[in-house]
Tab-separated table of C-alpha atoms in Angstrom:
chain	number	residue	atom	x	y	z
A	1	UNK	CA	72.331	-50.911	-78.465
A	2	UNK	CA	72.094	-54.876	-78.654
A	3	UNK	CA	75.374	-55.945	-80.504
A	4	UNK	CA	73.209	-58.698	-82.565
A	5	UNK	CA	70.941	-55.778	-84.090
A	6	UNK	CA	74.368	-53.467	-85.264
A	7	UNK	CA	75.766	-56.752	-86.359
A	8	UNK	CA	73.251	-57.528	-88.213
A	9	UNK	CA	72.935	-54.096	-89.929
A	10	UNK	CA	76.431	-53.886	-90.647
A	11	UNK	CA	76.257	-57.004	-92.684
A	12	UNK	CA	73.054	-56.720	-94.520
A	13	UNK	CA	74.160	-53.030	-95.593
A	14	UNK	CA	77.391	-53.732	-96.746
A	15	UNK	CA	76.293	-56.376	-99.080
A	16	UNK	CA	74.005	-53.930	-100.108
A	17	UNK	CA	76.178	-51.188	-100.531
A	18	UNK	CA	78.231	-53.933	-102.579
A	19	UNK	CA	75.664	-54.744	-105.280
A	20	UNK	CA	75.115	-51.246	-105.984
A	21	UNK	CA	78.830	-50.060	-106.042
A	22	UNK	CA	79.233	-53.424	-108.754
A	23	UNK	CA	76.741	-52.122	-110.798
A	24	UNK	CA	77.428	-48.660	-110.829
A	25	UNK	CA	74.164	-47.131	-109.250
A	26	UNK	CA	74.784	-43.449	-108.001
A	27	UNK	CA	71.331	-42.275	-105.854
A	28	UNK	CA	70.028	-44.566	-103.370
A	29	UNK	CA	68.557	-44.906	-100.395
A	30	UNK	CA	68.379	-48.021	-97.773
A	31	UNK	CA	66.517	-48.269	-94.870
A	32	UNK	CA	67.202	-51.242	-92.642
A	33	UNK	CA	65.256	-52.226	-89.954
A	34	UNK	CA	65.866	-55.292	-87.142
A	35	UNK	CA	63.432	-56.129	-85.189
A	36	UNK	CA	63.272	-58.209	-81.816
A	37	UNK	CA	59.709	-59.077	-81.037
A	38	UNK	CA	57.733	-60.926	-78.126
A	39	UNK	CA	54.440	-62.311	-78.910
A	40	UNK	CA	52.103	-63.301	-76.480
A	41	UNK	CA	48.691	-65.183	-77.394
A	42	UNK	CA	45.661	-65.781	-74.937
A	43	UNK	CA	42.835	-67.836	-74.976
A	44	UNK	CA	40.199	-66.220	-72.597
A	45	UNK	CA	43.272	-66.433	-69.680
A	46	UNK	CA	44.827	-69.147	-70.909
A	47	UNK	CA	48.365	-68.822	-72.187
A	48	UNK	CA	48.579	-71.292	-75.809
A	49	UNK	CA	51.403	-69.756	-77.468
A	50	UNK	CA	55.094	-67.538	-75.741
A	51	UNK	CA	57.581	-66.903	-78.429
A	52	UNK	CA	60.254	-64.444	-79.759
A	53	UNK	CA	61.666	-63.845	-83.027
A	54	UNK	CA	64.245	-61.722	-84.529
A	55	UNK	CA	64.017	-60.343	-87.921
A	56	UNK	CA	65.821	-57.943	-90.282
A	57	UNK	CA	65.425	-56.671	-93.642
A	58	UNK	CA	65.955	-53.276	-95.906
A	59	UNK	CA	63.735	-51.649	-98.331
A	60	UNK	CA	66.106	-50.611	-101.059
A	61	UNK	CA	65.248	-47.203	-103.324
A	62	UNK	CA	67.047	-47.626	-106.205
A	63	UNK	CA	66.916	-44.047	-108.125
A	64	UNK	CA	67.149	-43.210	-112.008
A	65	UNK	CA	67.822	-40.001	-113.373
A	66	UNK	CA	66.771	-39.518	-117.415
A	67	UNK	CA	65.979	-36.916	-119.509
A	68	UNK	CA	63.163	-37.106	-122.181
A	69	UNK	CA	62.702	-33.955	-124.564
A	70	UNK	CA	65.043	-31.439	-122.206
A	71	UNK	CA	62.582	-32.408	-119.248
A	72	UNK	CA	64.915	-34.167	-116.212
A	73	UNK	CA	63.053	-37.015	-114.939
A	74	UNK	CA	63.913	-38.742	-111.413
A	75	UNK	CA	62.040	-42.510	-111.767
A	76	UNK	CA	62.793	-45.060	-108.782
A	77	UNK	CA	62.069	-48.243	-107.836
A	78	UNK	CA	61.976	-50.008	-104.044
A	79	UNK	CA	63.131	-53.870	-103.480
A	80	UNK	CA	62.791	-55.919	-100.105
A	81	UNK	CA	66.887	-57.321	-99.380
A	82	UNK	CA	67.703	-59.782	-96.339
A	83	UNK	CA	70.125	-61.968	-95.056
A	84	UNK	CA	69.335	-64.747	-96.596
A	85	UNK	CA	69.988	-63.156	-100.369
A	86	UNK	CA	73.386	-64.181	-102.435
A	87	UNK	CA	75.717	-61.815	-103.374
A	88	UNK	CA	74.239	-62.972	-106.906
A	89	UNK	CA	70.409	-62.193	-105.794
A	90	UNK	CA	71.297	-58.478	-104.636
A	91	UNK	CA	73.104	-58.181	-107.897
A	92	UNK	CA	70.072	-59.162	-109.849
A	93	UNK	CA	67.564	-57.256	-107.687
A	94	UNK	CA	69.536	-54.045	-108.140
A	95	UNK	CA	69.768	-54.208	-111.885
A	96	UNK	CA	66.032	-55.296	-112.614
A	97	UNK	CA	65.110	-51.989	-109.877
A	98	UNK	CA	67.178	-49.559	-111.862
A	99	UNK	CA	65.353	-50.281	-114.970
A	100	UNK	CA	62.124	-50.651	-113.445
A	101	UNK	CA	63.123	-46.902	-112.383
A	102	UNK	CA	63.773	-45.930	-115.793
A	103	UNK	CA	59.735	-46.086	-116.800
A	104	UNK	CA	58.496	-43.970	-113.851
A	105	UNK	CA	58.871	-40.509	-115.272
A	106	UNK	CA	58.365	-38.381	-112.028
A	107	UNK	CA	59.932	-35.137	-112.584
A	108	UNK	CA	63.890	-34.649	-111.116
A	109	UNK	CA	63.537	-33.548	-107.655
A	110	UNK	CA	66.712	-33.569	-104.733
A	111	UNK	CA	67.629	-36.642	-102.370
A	112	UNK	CA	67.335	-35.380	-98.779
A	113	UNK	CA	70.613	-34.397	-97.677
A	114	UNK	CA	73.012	-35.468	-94.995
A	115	UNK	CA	76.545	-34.625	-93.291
A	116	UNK	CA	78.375	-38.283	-94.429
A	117	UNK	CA	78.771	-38.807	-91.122
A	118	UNK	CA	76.841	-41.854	-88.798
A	119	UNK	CA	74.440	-40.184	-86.876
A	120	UNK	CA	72.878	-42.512	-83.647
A	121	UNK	CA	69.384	-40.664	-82.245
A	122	UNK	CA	69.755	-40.306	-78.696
A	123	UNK	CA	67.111	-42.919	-78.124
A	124	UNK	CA	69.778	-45.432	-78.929
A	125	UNK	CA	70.987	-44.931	-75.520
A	126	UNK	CA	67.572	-45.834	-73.913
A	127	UNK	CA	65.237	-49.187	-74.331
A	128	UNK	CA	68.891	-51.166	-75.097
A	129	UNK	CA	66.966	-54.476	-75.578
A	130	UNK	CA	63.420	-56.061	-74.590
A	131	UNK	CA	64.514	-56.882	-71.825
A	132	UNK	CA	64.838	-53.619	-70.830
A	133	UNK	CA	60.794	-52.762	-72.080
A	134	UNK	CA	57.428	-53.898	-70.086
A	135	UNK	CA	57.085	-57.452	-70.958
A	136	UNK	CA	53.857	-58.771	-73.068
A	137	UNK	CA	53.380	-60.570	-69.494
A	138	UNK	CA	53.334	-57.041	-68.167
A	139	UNK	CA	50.602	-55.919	-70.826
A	140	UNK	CA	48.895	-59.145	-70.753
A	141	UNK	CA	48.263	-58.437	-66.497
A	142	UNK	CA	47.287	-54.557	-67.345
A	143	UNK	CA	44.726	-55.849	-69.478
A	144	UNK	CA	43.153	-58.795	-67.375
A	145	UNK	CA	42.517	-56.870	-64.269
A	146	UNK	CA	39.476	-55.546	-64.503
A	147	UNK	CA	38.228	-58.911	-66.657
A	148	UNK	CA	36.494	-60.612	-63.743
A	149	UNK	CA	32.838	-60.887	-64.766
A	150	UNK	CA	31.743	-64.522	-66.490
A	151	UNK	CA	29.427	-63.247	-68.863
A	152	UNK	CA	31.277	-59.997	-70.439
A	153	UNK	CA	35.509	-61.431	-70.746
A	154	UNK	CA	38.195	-60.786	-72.908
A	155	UNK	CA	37.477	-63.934	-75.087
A	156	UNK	CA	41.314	-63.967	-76.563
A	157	UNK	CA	44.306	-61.732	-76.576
A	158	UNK	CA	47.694	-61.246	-79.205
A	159	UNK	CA	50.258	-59.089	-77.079
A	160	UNK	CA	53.261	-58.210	-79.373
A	161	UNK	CA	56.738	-56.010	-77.840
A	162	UNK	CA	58.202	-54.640	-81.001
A	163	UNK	CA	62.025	-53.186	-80.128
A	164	UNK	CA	63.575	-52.290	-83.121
A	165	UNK	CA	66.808	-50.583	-84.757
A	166	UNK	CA	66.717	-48.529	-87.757
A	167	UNK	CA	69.491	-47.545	-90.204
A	168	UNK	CA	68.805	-45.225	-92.911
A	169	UNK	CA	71.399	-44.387	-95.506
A	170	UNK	CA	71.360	-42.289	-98.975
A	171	UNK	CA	73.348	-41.403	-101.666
A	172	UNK	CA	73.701	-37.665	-100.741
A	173	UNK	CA	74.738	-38.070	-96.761
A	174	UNK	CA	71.820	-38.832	-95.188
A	175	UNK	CA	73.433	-41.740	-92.463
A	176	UNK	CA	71.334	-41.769	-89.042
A	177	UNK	CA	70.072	-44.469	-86.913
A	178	UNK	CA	67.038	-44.363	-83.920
A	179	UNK	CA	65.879	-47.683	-81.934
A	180	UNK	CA	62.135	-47.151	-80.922
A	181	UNK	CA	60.053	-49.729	-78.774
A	182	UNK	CA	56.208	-50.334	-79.449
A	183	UNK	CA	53.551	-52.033	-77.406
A	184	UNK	CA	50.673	-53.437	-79.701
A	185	UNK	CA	48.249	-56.183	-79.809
A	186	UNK	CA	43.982	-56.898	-80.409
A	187	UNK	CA	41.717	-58.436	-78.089
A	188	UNK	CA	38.095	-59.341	-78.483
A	189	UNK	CA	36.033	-58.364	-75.525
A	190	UNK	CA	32.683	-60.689	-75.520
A	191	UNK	CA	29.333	-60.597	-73.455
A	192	UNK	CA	26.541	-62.857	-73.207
A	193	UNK	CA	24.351	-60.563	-71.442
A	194	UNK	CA	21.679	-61.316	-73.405
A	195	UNK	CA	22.665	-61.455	-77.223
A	196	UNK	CA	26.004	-62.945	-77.590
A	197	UNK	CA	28.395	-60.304	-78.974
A	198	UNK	CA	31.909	-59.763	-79.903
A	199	UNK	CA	33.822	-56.628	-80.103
A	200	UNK	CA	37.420	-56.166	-81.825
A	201	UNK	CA	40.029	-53.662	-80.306
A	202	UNK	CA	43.650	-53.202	-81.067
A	203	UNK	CA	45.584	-50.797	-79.614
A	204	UNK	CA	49.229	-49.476	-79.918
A	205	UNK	CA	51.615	-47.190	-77.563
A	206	UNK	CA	55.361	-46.179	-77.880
A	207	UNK	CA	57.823	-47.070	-74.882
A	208	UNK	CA	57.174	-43.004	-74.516
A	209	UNK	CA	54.225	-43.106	-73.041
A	210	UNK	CA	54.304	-42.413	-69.522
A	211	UNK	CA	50.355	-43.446	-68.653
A	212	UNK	CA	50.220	-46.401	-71.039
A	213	UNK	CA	49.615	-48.863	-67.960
A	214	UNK	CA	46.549	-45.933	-66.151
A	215	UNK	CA	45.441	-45.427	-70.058
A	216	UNK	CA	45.576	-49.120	-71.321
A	217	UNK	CA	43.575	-50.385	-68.324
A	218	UNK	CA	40.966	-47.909	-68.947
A	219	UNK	CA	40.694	-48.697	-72.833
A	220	UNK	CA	39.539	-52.103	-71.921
A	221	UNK	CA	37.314	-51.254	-69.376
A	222	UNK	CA	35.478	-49.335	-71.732
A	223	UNK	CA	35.932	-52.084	-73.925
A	224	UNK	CA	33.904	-54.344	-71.781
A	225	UNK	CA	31.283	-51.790	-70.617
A	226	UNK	CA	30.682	-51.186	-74.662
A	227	UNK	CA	30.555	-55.305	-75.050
A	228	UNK	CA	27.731	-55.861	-72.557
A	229	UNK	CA	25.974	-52.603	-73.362
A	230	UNK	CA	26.253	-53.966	-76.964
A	231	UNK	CA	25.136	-57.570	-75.840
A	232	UNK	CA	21.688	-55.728	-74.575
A	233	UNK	CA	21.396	-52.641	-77.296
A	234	UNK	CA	18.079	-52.654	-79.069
A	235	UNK	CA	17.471	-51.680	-82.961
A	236	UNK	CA	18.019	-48.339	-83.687
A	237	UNK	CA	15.043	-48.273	-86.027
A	238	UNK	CA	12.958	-49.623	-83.158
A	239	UNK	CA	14.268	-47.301	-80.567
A	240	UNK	CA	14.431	-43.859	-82.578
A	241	UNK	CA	10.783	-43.219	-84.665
A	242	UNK	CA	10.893	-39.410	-85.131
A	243	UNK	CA	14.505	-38.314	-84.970
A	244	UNK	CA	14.057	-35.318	-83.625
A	245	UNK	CA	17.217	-35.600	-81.081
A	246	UNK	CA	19.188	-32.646	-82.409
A	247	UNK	CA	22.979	-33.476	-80.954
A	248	UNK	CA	25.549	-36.427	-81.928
A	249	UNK	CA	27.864	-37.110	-79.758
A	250	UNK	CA	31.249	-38.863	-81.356
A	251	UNK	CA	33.815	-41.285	-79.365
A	252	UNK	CA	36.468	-43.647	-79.550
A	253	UNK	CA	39.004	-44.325	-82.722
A	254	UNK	CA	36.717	-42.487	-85.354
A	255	UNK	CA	38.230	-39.695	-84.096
A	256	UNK	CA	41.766	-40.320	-85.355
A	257	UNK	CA	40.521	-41.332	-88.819
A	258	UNK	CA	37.915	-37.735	-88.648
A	259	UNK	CA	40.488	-35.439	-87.882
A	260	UNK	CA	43.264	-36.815	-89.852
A	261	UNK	CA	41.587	-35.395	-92.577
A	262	UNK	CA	43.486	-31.860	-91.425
A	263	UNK	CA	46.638	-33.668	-91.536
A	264	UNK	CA	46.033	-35.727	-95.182
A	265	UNK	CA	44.979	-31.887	-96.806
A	266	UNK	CA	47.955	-30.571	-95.568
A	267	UNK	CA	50.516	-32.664	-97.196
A	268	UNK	CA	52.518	-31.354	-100.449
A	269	UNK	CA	51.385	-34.973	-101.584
A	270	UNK	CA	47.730	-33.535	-101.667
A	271	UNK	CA	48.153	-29.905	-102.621
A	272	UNK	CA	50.646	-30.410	-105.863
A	273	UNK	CA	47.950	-32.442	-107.751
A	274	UNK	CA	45.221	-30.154	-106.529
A	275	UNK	CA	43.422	-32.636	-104.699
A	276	UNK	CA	43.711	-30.028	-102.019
A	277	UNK	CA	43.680	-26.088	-101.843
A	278	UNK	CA	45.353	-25.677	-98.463
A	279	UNK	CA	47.579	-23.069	-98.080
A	280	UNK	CA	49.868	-21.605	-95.086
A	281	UNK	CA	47.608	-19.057	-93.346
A	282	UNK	CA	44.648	-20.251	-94.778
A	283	UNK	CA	41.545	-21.171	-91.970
A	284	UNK	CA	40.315	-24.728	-92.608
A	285	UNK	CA	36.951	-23.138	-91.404
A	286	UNK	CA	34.813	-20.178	-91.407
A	287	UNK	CA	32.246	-21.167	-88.973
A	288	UNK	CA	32.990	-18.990	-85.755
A	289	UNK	CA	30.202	-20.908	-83.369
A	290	UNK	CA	32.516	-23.951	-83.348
A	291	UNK	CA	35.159	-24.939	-81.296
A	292	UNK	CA	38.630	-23.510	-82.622
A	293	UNK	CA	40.977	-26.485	-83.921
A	294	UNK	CA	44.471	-27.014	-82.939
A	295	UNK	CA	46.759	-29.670	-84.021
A	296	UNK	CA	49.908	-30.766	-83.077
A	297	UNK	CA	52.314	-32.928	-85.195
A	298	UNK	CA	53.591	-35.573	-82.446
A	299	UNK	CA	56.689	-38.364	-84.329
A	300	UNK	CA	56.770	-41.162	-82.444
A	301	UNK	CA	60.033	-41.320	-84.228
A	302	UNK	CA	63.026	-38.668	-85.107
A	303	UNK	CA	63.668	-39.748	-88.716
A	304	UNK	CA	61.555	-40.461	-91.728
A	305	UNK	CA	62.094	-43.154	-94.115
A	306	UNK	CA	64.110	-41.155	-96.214
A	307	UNK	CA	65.940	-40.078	-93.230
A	308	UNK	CA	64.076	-36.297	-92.676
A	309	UNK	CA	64.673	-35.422	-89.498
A	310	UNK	CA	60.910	-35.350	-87.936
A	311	UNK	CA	59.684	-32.368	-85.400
A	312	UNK	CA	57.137	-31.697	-83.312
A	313	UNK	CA	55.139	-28.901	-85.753
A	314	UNK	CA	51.933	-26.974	-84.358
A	315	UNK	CA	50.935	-27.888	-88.354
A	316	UNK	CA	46.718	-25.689	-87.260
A	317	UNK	CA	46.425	-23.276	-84.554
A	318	UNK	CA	42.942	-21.951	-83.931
A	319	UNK	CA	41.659	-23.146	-87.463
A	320	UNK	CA	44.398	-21.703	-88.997
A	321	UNK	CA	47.081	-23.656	-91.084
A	322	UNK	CA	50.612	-22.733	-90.497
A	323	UNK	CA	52.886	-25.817	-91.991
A	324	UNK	CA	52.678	-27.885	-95.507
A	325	UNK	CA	53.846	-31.063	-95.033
A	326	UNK	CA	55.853	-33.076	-97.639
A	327	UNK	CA	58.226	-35.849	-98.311
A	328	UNK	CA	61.377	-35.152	-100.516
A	329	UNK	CA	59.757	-35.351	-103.990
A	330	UNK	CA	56.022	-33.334	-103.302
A	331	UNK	CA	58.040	-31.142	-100.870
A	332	UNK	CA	60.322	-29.952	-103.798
A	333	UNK	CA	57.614	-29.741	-106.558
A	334	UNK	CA	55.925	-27.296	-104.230
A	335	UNK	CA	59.531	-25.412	-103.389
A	336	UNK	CA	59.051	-25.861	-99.783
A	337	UNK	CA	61.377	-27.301	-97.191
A	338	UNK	CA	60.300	-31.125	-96.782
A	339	UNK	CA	59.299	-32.037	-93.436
A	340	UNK	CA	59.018	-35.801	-93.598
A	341	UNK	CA	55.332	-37.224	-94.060
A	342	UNK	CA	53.691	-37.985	-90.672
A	343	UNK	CA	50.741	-39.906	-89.045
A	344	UNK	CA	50.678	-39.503	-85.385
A	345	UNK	CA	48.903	-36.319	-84.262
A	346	UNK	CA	47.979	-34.569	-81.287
A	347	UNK	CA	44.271	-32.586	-80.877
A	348	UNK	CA	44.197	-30.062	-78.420
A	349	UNK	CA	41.056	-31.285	-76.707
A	350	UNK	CA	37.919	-28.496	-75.688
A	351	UNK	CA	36.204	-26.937	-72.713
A	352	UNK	CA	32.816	-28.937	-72.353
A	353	UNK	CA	32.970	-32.355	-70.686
A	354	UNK	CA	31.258	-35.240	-72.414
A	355	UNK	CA	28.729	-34.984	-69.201
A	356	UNK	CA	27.534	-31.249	-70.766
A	357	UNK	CA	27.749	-32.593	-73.703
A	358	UNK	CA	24.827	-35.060	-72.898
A	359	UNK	CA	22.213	-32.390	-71.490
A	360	UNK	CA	19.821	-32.477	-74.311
A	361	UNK	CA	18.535	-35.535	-76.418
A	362	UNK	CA	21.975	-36.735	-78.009
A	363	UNK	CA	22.939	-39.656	-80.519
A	364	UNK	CA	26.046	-40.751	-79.217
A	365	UNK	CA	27.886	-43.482	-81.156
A	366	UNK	CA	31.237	-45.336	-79.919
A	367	UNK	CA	31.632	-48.171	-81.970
A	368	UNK	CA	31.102	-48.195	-86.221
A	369	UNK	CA	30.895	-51.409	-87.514
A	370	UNK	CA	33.418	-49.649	-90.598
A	371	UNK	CA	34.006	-46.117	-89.962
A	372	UNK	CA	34.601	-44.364	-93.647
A	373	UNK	CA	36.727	-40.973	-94.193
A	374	UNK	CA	36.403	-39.500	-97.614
A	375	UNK	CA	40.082	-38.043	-97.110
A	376	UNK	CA	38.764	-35.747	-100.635
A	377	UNK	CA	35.609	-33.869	-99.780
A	378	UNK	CA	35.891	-34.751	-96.009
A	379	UNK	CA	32.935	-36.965	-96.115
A	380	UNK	CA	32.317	-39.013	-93.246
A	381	UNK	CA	29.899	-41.853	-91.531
A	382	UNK	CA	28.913	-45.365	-91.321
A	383	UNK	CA	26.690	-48.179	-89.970
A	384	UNK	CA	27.443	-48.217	-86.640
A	385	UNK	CA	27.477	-51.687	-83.811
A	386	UNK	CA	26.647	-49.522	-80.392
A	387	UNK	CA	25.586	-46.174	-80.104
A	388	UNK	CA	23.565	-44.348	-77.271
A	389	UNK	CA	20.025	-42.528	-77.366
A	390	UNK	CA	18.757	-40.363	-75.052
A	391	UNK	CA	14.824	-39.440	-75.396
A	392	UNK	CA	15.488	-36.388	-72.630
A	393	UNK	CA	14.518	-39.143	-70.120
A	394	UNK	CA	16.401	-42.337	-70.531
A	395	UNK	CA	19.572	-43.600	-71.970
A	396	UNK	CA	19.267	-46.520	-74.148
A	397	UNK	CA	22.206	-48.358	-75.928
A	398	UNK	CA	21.278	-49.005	-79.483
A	399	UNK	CA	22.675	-50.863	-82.690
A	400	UNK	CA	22.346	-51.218	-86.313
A	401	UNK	CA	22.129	-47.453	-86.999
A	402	UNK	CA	24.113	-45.204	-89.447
A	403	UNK	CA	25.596	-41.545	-88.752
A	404	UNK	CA	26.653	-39.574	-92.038
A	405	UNK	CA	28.174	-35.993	-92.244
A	406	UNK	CA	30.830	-33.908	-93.357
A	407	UNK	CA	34.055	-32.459	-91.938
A	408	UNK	CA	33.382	-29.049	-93.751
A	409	UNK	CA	30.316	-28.822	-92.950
A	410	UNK	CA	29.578	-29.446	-88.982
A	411	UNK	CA	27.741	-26.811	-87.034
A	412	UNK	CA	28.054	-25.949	-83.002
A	413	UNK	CA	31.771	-28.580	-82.964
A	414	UNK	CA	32.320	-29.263	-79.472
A	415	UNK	CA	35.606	-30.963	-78.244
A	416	UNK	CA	35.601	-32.900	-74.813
A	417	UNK	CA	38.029	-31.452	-72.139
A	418	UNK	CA	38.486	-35.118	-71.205
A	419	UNK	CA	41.718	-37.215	-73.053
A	420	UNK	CA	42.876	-40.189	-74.517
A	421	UNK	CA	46.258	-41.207	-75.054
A	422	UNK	CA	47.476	-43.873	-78.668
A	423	UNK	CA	50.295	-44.700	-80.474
A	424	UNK	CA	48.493	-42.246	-83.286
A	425	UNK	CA	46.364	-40.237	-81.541
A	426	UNK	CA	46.537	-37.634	-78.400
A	427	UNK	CA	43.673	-35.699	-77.839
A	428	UNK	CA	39.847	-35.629	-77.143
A	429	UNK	CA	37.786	-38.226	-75.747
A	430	UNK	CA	34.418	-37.017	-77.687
A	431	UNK	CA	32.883	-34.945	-79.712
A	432	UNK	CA	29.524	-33.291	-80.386
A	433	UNK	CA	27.954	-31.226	-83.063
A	434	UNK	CA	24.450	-30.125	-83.859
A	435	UNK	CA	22.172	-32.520	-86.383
């Protein structure tokens, strides 16, 4: 591990550890993070800005236990610390968080717990520094390549290499450390086709990913393809008079947001205040015609940031639910073991390629100009900027539509065999489902 980043821990979390041994506070929890980042910023393929920084700070938990009428109350409050606080600062922050604590009266509820002992994640001995990473130069020629047309570009481009080092210590032993490297960034992909259009895209992958470079490149090809089909779409309203296509076909990152709904009702954090009603061997559906759902829980990371250790869970196997999620607090209200809260997921994707999926007259939409998940009643839809209709004759792209529906409530679900790789999101290209 770079020497700076354990330096740099070392220092910030023993002042830390200072201020709250001076003023007496028993349950904790830090988590420190230092950060070495390269940032990279284009102007069509012009170069304007090259720069690194290196940051660290900790979010502080400070913890306080109460009782009020024989009820035991846990109440906490969280503080930003750097390096750049006196010994004086900490001192103050600490004190003003512990009786900020005392007026949140969330019942008591265990600290996760640890062995006393430092703990380094393997992936310390990996990605030692980013020099060791792809370099935003690297990213920044993975995404030009296939931007060689003059009237649909990449218009400008923020590349940023994120390796960082993370500490995480608590009052009852938790004491474990990871470094993790992240590739992220947003581009605008423009065409001036006809109408002059811009479309935004950000993407994000993990140093783990072993096709970022294939699956990258063929993000922002799409990318373009969707700006100039976008630059020539017509009105939906003038396109579509009767309606009477009976498929929609879904793609792109409404998927992560549409099937995170799964993952959101089956967190402790959901169930304990009845917002949800999942339950471990419970089906999240009883509609047999559609495709069978099976999710994967996929860290990018091996610690939460209270320091749970995070795993790989199959959390729904063929529609049915077979893990509650749960940080320390909801985990313990609902007497289950707490798993860590998560928000990467994998999909396992379906049988029917998008191609059979287009075989009849089909809405398909790619791009929502604000895609909206009602994470309650699994609500879901939007206006959308480019979609596709297809008359049983020709394809035309299309804009200025809308697509509603619900989660619950979708009838002949269809997953794409073909893939897509994120940061958040493994699984499915597409999906379809009857009107």
């Amino acid at each position: 591990m770079n020497q700076n980043f354990k330096q740099d821990d070392i220092s910030l979390n023993n002042r830390i550890l200072d201020a709250l041994s001076e003023n007496d506070i028993q349950n904790f929890l830090i988590h420190t993070k230092t950060t070495d980042s390269e940032e990279l910023f284009f102007v069509k393929k012009e170069k304007v800005l090259h720069r690194g920084k290196h940051v660290i700070h900790s979010d502080v938990t400070i913890y306080h236990d109460f009782e009020i009428d024989g009820q035991a109350y846990r109440g906490s409050f969280t503080f930003t610390a750097n390096l750049n606080m006196s010994a004086e600062e900490l001192s103050k922050k600490v004190k003003n968080a512990y009786t900020s604590a005392h007026s949140v009266k969330n019942p008591y509820y265990k600290l996760p717990s640890g062995s006393q002992m430092f703990s380094e994640h393997e992936s310390d001995t990996a990605a030692t520094s980013v020099s060791d990473l792809l370099r935003a130069d690297d990213i920044a020629a993975v995404i030009y390549k296939n931007d060689s047309s003059e009237q649909t570009f990449i218009n400008s481009l923020e590349i940023f290499v994120n390796h960082a080092y993370v500490h995480i210590i608590n009052s009852n032993g938790v004491n474990v450390s990871f470094a993790n490297a992240v590739y992220e960034g947003e581009f605008v992909a423009q065409s001036t086709v006809s109408e002059d259009v811009e479309l935004y895209r950000d993407f994000k992958y993990s140093s783990k990913d072993t096709n970022l470079e294939d699956s990258l490149s063929e993000y922002v090809t799409t990318s373009l393809q969707a700006a100039h089909d976008r630059s020539i779409a017509r009105p939906f309203a003038d396109v579509v008079k009767d309606e009477s296509y009976k498929k929609i076909i879904l793609k792109g990152n409404c998927l992560y947001d549409l099937f995170k709904y799964y993952l959101v009702k089956s967190d402790a954090s959901m169930i304990y205040p009845e917002y949800s009603k999942y339950a471990i061997d419970d089906f999240i559906t009883s509609d047999v015609s559609n495709e069978k759902i099976s999710m994967t829980l996929a860290p990018n990371i091996p610690y939460s940031d209270e320091g749970i250790e995070l795993r790989s869970l199959n959390i729904i196997k063929d529609n049915q639910i077979r893990f509650i999620t749960g940080n320390a607090m909801y985990a313990a209200y609902l007497g289950i073991e707490p798993t860590g809260t998560y928000d990467s997921y994998s999909l396992l994707s379906g049988d029917t390629s998008i191609e059979e999926m287009k075989s009849e007259p089909f809405l398909m939409v790619s791009d929502f100009s604000d895609f909206q998940m009602d994470e309650f009643t699994g609500a879901f839809g939007g206006e959308f900027r480019l979609g596709y209709y297809f008359d049983g004759e020709t394809v035309t792209p299309v804009t200025a539509g809308s697509v509603n529906g619900n989660i619950n409530e979708l009838k002949g679900l269809k997953l794409s065999k073909e893939t897509r790789n994120s940061y958040h999101y493994n699984g499915t290209v597409a999906i379809s489902y009857n009107k």
